[in-house]
PDB file of C-alpha atoms in Angstrom:
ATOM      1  CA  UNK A 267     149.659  90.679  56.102  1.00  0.00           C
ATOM      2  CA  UNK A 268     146.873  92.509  54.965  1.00  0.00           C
ATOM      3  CA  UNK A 269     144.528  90.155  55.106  1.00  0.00           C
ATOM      4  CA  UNK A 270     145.239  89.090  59.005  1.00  0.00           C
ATOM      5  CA  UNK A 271     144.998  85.643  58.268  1.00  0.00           C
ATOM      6  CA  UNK A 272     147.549  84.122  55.967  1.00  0.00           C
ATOM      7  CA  UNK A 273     149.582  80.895  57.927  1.00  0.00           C
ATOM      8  CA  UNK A 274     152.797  81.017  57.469  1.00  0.00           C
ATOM      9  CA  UNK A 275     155.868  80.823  59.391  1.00  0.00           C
ATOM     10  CA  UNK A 276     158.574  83.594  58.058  1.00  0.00           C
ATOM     11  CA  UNK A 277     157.196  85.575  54.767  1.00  0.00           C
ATOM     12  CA  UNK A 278     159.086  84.236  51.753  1.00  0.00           C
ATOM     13  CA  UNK A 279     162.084  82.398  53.330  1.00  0.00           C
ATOM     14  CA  UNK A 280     159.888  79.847  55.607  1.00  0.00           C
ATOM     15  CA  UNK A 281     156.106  80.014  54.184  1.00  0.00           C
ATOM     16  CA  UNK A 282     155.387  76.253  53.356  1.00  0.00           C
ATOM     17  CA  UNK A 283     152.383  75.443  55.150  1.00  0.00           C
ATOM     18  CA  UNK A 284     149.491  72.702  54.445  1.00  0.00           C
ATOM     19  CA  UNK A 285     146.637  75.414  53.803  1.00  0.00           C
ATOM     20  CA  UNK A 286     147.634  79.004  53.398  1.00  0.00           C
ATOM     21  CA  UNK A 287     144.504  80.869  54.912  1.00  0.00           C
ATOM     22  CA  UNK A 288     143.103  80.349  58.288  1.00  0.00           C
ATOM     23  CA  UNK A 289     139.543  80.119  57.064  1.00  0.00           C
ATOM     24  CA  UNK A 290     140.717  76.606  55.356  1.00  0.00           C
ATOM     25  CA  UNK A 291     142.816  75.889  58.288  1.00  0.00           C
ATOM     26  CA  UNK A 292     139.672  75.921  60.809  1.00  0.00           C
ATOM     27  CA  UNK A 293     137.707  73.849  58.171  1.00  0.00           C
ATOM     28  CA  UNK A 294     140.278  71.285  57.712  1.00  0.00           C
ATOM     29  CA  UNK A 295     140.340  70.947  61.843  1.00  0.00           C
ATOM     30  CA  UNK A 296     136.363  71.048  61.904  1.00  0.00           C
ATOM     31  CA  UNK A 297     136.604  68.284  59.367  1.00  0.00           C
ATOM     32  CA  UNK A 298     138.249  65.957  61.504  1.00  0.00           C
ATOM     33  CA  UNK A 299     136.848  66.469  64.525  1.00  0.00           C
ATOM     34  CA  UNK A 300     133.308  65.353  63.008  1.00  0.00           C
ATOM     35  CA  UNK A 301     135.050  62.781  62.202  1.00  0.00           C
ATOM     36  CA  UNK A 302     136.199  61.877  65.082  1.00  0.00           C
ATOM     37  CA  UNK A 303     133.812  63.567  67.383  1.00  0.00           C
ATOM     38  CA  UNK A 304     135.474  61.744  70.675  1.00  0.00           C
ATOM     39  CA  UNK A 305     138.906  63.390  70.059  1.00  0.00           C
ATOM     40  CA  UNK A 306     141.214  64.501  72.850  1.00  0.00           C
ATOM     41  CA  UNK A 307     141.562  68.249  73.226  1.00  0.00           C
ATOM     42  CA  UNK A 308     142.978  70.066  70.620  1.00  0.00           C
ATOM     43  CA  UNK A 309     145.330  73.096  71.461  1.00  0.00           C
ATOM     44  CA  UNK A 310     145.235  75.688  68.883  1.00  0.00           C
ATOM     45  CA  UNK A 311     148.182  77.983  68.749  1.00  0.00           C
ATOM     46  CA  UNK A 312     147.912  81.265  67.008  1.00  0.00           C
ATOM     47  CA  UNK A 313     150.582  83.364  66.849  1.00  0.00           C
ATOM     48  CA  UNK A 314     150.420  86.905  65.147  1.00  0.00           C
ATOM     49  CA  UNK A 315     153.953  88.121  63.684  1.00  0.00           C
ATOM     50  CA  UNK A 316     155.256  91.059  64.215  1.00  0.00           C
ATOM     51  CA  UNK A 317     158.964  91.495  63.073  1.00  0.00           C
ATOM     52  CA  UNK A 318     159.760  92.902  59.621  1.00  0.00           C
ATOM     53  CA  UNK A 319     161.446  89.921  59.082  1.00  0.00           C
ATOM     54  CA  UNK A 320     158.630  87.778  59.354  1.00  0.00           C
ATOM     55  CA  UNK A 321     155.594  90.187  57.964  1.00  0.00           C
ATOM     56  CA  UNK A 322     155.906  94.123  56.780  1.00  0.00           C
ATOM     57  CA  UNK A 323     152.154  94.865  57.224  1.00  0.00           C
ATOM     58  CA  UNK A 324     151.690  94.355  60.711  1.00  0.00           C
ATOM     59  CA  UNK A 325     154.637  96.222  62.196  1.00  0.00           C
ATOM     60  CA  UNK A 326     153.761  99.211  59.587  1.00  0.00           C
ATOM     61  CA  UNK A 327     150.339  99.124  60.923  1.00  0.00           C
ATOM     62  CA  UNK A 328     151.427  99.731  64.781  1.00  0.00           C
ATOM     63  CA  UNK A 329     151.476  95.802  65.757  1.00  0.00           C
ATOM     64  CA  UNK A 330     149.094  93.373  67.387  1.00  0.00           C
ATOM     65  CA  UNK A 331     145.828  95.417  68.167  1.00  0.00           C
ATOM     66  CA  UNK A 332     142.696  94.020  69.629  1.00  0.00           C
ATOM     67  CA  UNK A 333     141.034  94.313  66.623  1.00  0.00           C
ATOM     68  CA  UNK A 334     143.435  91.433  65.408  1.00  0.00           C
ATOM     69  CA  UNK A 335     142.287  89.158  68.708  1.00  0.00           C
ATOM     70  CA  UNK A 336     138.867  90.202  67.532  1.00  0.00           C
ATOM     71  CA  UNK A 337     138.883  89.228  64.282  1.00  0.00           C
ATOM     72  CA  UNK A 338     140.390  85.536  65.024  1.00  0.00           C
ATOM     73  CA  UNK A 339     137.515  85.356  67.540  1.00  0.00           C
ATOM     74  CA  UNK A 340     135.494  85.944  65.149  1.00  0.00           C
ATOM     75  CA  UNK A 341     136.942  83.898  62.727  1.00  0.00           C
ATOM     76  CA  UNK A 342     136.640  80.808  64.903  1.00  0.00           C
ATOM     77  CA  UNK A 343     133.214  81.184  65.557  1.00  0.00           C
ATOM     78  CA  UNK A 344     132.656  80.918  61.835  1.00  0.00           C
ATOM     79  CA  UNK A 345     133.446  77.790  62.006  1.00  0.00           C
ATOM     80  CA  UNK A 346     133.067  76.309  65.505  1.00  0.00           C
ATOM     81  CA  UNK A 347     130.370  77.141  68.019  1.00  0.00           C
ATOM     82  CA  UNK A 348     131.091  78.904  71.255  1.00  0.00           C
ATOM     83  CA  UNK A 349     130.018  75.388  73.252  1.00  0.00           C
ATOM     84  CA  UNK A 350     133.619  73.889  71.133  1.00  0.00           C
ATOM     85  CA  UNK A 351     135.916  75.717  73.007  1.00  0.00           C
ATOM     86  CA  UNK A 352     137.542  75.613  76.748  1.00  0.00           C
ATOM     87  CA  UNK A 353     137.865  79.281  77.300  1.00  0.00           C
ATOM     88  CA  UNK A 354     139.655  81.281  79.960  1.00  0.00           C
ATOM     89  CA  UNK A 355     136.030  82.471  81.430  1.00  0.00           C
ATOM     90  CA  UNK A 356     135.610  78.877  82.087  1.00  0.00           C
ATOM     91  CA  UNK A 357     138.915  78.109  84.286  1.00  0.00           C
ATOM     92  CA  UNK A 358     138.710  81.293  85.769  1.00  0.00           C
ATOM     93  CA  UNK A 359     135.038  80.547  87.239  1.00  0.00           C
ATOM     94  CA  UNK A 360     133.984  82.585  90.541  1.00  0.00           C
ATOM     95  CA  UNK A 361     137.670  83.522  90.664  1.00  0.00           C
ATOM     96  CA  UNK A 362     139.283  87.023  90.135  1.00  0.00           C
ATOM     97  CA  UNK A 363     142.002  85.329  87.675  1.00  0.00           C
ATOM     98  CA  UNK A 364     142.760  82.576  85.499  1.00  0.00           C
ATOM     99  CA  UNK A 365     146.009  82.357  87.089  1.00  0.00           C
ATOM    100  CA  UNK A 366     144.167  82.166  90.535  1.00  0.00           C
ATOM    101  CA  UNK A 367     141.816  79.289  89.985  1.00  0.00           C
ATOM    102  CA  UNK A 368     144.340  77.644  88.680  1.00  0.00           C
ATOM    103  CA  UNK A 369     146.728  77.501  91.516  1.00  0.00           C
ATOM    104  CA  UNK A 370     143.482  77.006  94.423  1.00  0.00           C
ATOM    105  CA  UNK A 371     143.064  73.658  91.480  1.00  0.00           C
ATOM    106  CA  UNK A 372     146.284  72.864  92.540  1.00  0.00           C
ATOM    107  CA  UNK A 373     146.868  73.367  95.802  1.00  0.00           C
ATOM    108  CA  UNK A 374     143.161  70.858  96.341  1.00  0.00           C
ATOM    109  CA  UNK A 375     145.015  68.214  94.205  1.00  0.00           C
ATOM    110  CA  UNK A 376     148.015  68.320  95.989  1.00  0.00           C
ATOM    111  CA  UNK A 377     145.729  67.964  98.759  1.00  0.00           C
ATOM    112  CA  UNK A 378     144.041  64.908  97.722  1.00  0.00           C
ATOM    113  CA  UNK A 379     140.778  66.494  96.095  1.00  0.00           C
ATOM    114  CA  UNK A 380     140.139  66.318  92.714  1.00  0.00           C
ATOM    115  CA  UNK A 381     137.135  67.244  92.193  1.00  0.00           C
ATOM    116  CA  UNK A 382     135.822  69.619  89.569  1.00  0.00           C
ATOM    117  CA  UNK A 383     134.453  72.589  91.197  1.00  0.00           C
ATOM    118  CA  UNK A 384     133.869  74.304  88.048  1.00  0.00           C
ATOM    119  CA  UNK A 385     136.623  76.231  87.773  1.00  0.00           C
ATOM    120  CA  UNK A 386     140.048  75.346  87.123  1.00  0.00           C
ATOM    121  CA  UNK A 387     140.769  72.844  84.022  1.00  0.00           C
ATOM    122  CA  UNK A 388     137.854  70.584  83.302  1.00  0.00           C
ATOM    123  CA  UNK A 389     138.344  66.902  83.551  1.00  0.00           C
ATOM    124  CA  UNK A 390     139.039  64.604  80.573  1.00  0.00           C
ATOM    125  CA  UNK A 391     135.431  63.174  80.383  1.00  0.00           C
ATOM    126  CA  UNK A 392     134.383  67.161  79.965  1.00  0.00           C
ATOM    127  CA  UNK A 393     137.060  67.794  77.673  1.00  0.00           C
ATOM    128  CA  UNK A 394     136.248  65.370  74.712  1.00  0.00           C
ATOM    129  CA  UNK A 395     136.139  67.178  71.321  1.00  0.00           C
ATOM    130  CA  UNK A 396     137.413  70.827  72.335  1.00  0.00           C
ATOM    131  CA  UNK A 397     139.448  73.183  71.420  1.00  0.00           C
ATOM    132  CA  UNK A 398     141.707  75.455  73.672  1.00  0.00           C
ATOM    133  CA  UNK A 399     142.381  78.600  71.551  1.00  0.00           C
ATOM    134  CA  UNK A 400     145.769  80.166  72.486  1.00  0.00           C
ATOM    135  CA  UNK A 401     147.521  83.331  71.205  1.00  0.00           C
ATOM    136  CA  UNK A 402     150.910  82.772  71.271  1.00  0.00           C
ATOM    137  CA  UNK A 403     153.121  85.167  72.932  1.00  0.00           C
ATOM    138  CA  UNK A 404     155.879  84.367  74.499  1.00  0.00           C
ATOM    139  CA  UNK A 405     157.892  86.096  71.705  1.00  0.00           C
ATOM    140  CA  UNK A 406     156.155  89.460  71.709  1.00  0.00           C
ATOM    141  CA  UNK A 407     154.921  90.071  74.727  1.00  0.00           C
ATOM    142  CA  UNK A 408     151.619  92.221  73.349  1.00  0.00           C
ATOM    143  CA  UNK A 409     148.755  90.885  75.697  1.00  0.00           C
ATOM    144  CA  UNK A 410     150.477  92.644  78.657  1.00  0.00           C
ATOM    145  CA  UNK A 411     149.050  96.522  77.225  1.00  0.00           C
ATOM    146  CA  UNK A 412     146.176  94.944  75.436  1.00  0.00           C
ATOM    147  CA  UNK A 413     144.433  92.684  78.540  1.00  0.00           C
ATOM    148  CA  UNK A 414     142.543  94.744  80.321  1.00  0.00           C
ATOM    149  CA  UNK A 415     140.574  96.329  77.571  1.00  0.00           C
ATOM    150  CA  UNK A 416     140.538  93.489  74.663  1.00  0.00           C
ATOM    151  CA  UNK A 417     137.453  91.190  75.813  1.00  0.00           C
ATOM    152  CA  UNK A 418     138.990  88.297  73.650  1.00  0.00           C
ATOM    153  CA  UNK A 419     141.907  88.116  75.773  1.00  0.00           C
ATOM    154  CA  UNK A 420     140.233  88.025  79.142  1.00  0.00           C
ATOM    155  CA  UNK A 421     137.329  85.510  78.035  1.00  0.00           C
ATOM    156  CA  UNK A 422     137.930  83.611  74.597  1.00  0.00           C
ATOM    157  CA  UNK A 423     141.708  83.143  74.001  1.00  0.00           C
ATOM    158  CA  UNK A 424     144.324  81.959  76.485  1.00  0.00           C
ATOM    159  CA  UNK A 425     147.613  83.182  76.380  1.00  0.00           C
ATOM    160  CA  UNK A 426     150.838  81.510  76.165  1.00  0.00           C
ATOM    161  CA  UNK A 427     153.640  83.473  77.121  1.00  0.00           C
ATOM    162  CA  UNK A 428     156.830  83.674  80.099  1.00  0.00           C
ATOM    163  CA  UNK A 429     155.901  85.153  83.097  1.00  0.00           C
ATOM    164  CA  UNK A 430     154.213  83.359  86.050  1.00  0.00           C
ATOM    165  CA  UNK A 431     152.826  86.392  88.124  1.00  0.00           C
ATOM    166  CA  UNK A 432     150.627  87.350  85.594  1.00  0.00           C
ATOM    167  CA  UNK A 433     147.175  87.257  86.561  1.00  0.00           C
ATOM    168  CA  UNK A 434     146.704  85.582  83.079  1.00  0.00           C
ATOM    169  CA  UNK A 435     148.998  82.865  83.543  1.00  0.00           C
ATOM    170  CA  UNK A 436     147.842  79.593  82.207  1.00  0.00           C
ATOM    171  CA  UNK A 437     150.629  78.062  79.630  1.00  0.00           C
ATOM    172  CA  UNK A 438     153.828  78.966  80.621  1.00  0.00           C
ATOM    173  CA  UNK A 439     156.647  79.001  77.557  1.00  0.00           C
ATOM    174  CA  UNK A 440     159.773  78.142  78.329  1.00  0.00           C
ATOM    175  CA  UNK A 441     163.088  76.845  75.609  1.00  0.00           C
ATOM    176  CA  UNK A 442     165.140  75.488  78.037  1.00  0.00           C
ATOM    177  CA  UNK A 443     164.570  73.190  81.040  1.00  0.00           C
ATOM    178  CA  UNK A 444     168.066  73.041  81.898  1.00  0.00           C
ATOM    179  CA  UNK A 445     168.754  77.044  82.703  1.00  0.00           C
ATOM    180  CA  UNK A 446     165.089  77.644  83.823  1.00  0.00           C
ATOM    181  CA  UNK A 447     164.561  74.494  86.620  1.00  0.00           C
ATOM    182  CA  UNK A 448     163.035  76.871  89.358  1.00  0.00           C
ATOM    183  CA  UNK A 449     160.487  78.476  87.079  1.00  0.00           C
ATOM    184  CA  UNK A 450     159.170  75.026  85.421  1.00  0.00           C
ATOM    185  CA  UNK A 451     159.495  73.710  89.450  1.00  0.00           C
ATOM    186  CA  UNK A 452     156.659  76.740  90.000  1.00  0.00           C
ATOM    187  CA  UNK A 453     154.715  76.245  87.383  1.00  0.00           C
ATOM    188  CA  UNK A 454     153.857  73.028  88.084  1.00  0.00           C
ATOM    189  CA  UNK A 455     152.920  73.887  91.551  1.00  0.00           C
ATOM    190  CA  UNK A 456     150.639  76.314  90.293  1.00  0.00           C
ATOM    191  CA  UNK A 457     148.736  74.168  88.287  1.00  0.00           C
ATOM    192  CA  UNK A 458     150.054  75.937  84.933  1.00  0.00           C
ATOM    193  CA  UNK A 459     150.385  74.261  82.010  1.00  0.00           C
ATOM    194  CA  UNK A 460     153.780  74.184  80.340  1.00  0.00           C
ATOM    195  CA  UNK A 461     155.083  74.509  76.964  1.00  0.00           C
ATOM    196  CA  UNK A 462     158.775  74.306  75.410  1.00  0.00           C
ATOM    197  CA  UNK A 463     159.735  74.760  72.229  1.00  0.00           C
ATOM    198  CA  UNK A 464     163.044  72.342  72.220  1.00  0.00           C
ATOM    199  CA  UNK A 465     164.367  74.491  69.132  1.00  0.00           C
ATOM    200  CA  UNK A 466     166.294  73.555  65.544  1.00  0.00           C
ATOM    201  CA  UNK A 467     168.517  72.140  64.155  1.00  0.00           C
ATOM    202  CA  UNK A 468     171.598  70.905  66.337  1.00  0.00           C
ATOM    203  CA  UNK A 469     170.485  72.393  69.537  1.00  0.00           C
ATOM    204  CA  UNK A 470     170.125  69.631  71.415  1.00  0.00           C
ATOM    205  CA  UNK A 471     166.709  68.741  70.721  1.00  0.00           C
ATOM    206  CA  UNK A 472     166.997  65.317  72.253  1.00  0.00           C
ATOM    207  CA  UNK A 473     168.622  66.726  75.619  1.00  0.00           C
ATOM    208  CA  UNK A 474     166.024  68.638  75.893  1.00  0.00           C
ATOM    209  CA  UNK A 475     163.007  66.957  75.477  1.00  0.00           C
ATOM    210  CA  UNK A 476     164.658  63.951  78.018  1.00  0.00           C
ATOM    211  CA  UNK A 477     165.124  66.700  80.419  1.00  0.00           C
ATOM    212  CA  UNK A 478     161.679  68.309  80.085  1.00  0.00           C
ATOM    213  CA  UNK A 479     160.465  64.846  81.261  1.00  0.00           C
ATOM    214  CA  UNK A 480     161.565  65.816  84.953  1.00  0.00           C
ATOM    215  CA  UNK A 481     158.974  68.533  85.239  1.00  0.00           C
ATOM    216  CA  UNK A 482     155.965  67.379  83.271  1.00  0.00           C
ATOM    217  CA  UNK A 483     156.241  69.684  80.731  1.00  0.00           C
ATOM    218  CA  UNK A 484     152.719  69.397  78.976  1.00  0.00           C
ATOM    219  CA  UNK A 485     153.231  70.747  75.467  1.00  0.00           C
ATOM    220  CA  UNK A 486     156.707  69.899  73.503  1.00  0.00           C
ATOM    221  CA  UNK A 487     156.694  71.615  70.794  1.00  0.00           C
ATOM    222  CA  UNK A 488     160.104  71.474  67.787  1.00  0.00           C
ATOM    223  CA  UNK A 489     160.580  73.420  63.841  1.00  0.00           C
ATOM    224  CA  UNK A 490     162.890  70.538  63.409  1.00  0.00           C
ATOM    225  CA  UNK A 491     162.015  68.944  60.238  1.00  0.00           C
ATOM    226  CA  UNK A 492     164.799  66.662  60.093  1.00  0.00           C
ATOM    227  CA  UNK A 493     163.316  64.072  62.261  1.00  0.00           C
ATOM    228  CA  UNK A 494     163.652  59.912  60.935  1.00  0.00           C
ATOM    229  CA  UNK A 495     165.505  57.544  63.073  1.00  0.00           C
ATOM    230  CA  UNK A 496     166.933  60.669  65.415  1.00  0.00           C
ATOM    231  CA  UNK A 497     167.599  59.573  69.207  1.00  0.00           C
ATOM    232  CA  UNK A 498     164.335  62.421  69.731  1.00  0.00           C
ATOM    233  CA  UNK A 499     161.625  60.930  67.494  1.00  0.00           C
ATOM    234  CA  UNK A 500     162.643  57.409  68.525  1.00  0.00           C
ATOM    235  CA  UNK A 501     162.104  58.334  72.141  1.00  0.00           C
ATOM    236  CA  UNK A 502     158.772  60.257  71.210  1.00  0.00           C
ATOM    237  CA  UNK A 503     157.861  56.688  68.876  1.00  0.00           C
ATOM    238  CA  UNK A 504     158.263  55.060  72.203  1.00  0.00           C
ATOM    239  CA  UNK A 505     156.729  57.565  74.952  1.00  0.00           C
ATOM    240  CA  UNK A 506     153.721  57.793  72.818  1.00  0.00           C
ATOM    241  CA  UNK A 507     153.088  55.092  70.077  1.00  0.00           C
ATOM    242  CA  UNK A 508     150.123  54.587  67.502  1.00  0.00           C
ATOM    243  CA  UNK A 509     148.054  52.874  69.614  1.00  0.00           C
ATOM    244  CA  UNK A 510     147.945  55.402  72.932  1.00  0.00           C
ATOM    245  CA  UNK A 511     149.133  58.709  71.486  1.00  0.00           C
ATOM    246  CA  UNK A 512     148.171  59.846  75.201  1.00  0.00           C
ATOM    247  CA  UNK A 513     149.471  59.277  79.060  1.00  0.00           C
ATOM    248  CA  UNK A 514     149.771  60.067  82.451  1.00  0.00           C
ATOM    249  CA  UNK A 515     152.046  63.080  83.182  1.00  0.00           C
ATOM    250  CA  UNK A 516     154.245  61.522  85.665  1.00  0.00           C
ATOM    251  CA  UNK A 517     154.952  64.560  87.607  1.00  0.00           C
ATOM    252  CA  UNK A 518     151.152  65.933  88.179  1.00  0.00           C
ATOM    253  CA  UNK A 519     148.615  63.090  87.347  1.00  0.00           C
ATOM    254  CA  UNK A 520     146.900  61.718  90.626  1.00  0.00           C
ATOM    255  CA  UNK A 521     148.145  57.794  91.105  1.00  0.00           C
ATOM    256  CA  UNK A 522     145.098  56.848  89.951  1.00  0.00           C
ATOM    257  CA  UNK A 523     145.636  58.001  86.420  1.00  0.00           C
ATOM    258  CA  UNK A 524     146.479  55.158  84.089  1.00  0.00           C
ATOM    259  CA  UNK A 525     146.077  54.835  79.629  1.00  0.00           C
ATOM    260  CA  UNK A 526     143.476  52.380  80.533  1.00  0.00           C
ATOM    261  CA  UNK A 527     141.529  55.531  81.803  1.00  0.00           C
ATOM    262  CA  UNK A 528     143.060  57.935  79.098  1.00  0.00           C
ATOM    263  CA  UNK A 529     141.356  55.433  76.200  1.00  0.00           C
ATOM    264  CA  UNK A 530     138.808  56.525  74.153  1.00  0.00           C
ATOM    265  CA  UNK A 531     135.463  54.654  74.437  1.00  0.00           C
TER     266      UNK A 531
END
């Protein structure tokens, strides 16, 4: 992938995709959010392959360098300003790590305080019409040599990935709720967010996402395309329908949260 930013999924077996560069990618989402300049915070996944499989010129080329984080930075700022993004800096505030603020966020919520102390993640009514750029990488597990040095990593891109003790811990990945209970138990407490990918196919998508209810997973994420009148996107139809595509996450929203709240004004 010479170019370091061609979308696509798996090179030549899975490369359907709506736009095929990221340039046109970013404009397409910069389109719509002037359109809609009141939208909910978008999450922007970015994952860089790295498997001969799925791209020959980035394994050849010694993998996912800094220069790579760097040029999707810089990529983004092309497009969006700096003042369009939540970034790590941001959460992490006067604290030494992301993963730090978070859980102090936390533990004050638990407590009954909820106010924004300007660290930690920003309220809704601060959140309007951002974007929370994340480099996926939960598969490949790159940021852990490339963190301290690559300045994207530590102040412009979150990272999602597996492990909870790192001190960049913000999205946590996970694929199955049912085998991993203690870890999506933690990560709640912590104040992480948490994402899970329920899979393809036959493997019991709908399980899954039912499950993943229990914790207040955050992010549910499937490459299942075959979707119409399946138990799963009936359930998803009816958790989140046309007219409030948001709501209260049962599990960590205060009791005062309600869709009434959640509506755009």
């Amino acid at each position: 992938m010479e170019s370091e930013n061609v979308i696509y999924h798996l090179q030549l077996i899975d490369d359907k995709t709506n736009c095929y560069c990221l340039s046109e990618c970013l404009q397409r989402i910069r389109r719509w959010s002037d359109t809609n300049p009141q939208h909910y915070p978008i999450l922007l996944f970015l994952e860089i392959k790295q498997k001969f499989y799925e791209d020959l010129f980035t394994p050849l080329t010694g993998g996912v360098q800094c220069r790579h984080l760097q040029a999707i930075k810089s990529q983004l700022l092309e497009v969006f300003s700096i003042d369009s993004f939540i970034r790590p800096e941001q959460i992490r505030g006067n604290h030494s790590s992301i993963r730090s603020a978070l859980k102090q966020q936390r533990q004050n919520e638990l407590n009954g305080n909820y106010t924004y102390d300007n660290y930690g993640w920003p309220p809704l009514s601060q959140s309007l019409a951002k974007i929370l750029p994340v480099f996926l990488d939960n598969a490949y597990g790159s940021a852990a040599d490339l963190f301290n040095t690559c300045e994207p990593l530590k102040n412009f891109l979150f990272i999602a990935q597996e492990s909870l003790d790192r001190p960049y811990a913000s999205i946590i990945c996970t694929s199955n709720p049912f085998t991993e209970e203690q870890k999506l138990i933690e990560s709640a407490a912590s104040g992480l967010l948490t994402r899970i990918l329920l899979g393809y196919g036959d493997q019991k998508l709908f399980e899954k996402y039912t499950e993943s209810q229990k914790y207040g997973i955050n992010i549910i994420s499937t490459g299942s395309v075959q979707c119409d009148d399946t138990p799963l996107c009936q359930s998803i139809a009816e958790n989140f329908p046309a007219s409030a595509p948001i709501k209260c996450n049962k599990i960590r929203a205060p009791d005062f949260c309600n869709r009434a709240a959640l509506r755009l004004r």
